[in-house]
């Protein structure tokens, strides 16, 4: 089937849905999403969304906190517009039906503001501890009410379609800016067929890549597909070495990726060793509420020193009633694993949580390929620099999806294109594999190699070791990809291997330690040489 639409939106998290709701005012929108529509990192966000709404807070303070956390690499103009446009976008979410927790009682006109690491004020709007679920619910409802939006669930985007490829010619002067994105090939997982989606504009809103690592807070969808497919198409990729490890993921043999929100520390939760001794005072004046890179590195060092498997997060000084109201999800989940957070400190470990790098975009979400936009976690906007301030990513997603829409409304009247015929997907005579175990082994190997050698603390030797392994696995995957029929597992494996390669390449480029990138061979920050982004672009072929 060939689907023709004005806007193709790839992903149904906050970035994709908030864009689609507005784009539907301009034309037809197809949202493709690789699982059920709610499945997204957005749906699991706990702490909330940072924005200046409190009386004692100020834009300058939020800007400074973001710049400080970004360790010299955040772009000040981007930080400034994201922070100052934030409150207006929050009002829009509220108008679309998002119910943030109110201060004191439900009748109050102000909102309860949470505190998280690196913030010098309480400024995080939240819906108890299930902010993401509430946002996702409201956006899906709003999108569902728009006639011009069609949602395709279990539709997995494989590759972007470029004009140069279709015409069989390199773009003019070999420059990607002169190429155009015409749509995407999308795998209908339930029916095992590949469809062509043709669009005037394509928005990549595919989220992050936590699944590249063995231990992560991210849901299964986070396999970096958007970054990998944009890279294959020739988009510029940047700052992939900056992987944020969240300090407090629940440590329990049966718990899969369960986050204990930073808001727990914001309400007074303290990190201790197993013997109850505090340690964060040795690392930062903000102690347990220091920026995440510092807390995660501190935990990593303490665990290496003690040989323990976890540290503890203690909020037992708070009343049970408060914990049950403020953190109902965390309270319940912990109880299911036999941990009563009102009585027992919670065992936690750091886990891969967020990727600050990604597809490079300008202030309007435009990539270097014509008609291809990106926003949300897949994009590298310049907001986060070398480290993301807590709860700034939901904010970034809504500010950039709005700006992308503004740009597209300007461009749309000038896009009366000839219809270039797009060939259907070519399966190249692939047969079904009787060795799918190879795929699952390679999944494990990529994720373990990244965890062991490209984790919180790196060295050139470890990075080289990871590179050798990923190169080898990549060869096997390519062979497998061309010979056997595609499956979701295989497509995701190909993408996590590509993202792993990009992370390692950026990490090897940066010969210093900054923000989320800590290399034992270059333990200091070096502003004279490294006050710039790492950049990777696949040559046009
Ligand atoms: P997502 O919400 O991840 O959505 C991506 C979408 O793309 C999904 O629908 C997915 O199925 C789809 N997709 C991916 N690949 C394909 C493909 N190949 N084809 C088709 N569809 C595809 N940030 C905050 O600011 N505050 C918080 O409190 C917070 N808490 C968090 C808690 C957890 C547990 C996690 C994991 C993250 C948290 N974050 C938080 C980060 C934040 O949730 C994400 O950065 C943000 O939600 C990303 O939104 P997005 O729209 O870019 O991507
Ligand atoms: C959290 O609730 O700790 C997550 C916040 C974030 O990732 O921004």
Coordinates of C-alpha atoms and ligand atoms in Angstrom, one line a residue, residues 10-16 32-35 39-42 44-48 155-157 205-208 217-219 221 225 229 259 353-354 375-377 388 391-394, ligand 1:
X10 CA 7.1 8.9 13.3
X11 CA 6.4 8.3 17.0
X12 CA 3.5 8.8 19.5
X13 CA 5.2 10.3 22.5
X14 CA 4.9 13.9 23.6
X15 CA 6.9 15.2 20.7
X16 CA 5.0 13.4 18.0
X32 CA 3.1 5.7 12.7
X33 CA 4.1 4.1 16.0
X34 CA 5.9 0.8 16.4
X35 CA 3.9 -0.7 19.2
X39 CA 4.1 2.8 24.5
X40 CA 6.7 5.6 24.8
X41 CA 9.2 7.0 27.3
X42 CA 6.8 9.8 27.8
X44 CA 6.8 6.4 32.0
X45 CA 8.0 9.9 32.9
X46 CA 7.6 10.4 36.7
X47 CA 9.2 13.6 38.0
X48 CA 7.5 16.1 35.7
X155 CA 3.8 0.2 12.2
X156 CA 7.6 0.1 12.4
X157 CA 9.5 2.6 10.3
X205 CA 9.8 11.8 17.0
X206 CA 11.1 8.3 17.9
X207 CA 12.5 9.1 21.3
X208 CA 15.7 7.8 22.9
X217 CA 15.2 2.9 32.9
X218 CA 13.8 3.1 29.4
X219 CA 10.9 1.0 28.0
X221 CA 10.7 1.0 22.4
X225 CA 15.6 3.9 15.6
X229 CA 17.7 5.9 10.3
X259 CA 12.8 4.3 38.1
X353 CA 18.3 7.0 31.1
X354 CA 18.6 9.6 28.4
X375 CA 12.1 16.8 17.9
X376 CA 12.0 15.2 21.3
X377 CA 14.7 12.9 22.6
X388 CA 20.5 17.4 30.8
X391 CA 12.7 17.4 33.7
X392 CA 13.9 19.6 30.9
X393 CA 13.2 17.0 28.2
X394 CA 9.4 17.0 28.2
Ligands
LIG1 P1 9.0 8.9 23.3 O1 8.0 9.4 24.3 O2 9.9 7.8 23.7 O3 8.1 8.4 22.1 C1 8.8 7.8 21.0 C2 7.8 7.2 20.1 O4 8.4 6.7 18.9 C3 7.1 5.9 20.7 O5 5.7 6.0 20.3 C4 7.8 4.8 19.9 O6 7.0 3.6 19.8 C5 7.9 5.4 18.6 N1 9.0 4.8 17.7 C6 10.3 4.6 18.0 N2 10.9 4.0 16.9 C7 10.0 3.9 16.0 C8 10.0 3.3 14.7 N3 11.1 2.8 14.1 N4 8.8 3.3 14.0 C9 7.7 3.8 14.5 N5 7.6 4.3 15.7 C10 8.7 4.4 16.5 N6 11.8 13.6 31.2 C11 11.3 14.7 31.9 O7 11.4 15.9 31.3 N7 10.7 14.6 33.1 C12 10.5 13.4 33.7 O8 9.9 13.3 34.7 C13 11.0 12.2 33.0 N8 10.9 11.0 33.6 C14 11.4 9.9 32.9 C15 11.2 8.6 33.4 C16 11.5 7.5 32.7 C17 11.3 6.1 33.3 C18 12.0 7.7 31.4 C19 12.4 6.5 30.6 C20 12.3 8.9 30.9 C21 11.9 10.0 31.6 N9 12.1 11.3 31.1 C22 11.6 12.4 31.8 C23 12.6 11.5 29.7 C24 11.4 11.8 28.8 O9 10.3 10.9 29.2 C25 11.7 11.5 27.4 O10 12.9 12.1 27.0 C26 10.6 12.0 26.5 O11 9.3 11.5 26.9 C27 10.8 11.6 25.1 O12 9.6 12.0 24.3 P2 9.6 11.7 22.8 O13 8.3 12.1 22.3 O14 10.8 12.3 22.2 O15 9.8 10.1 22.7

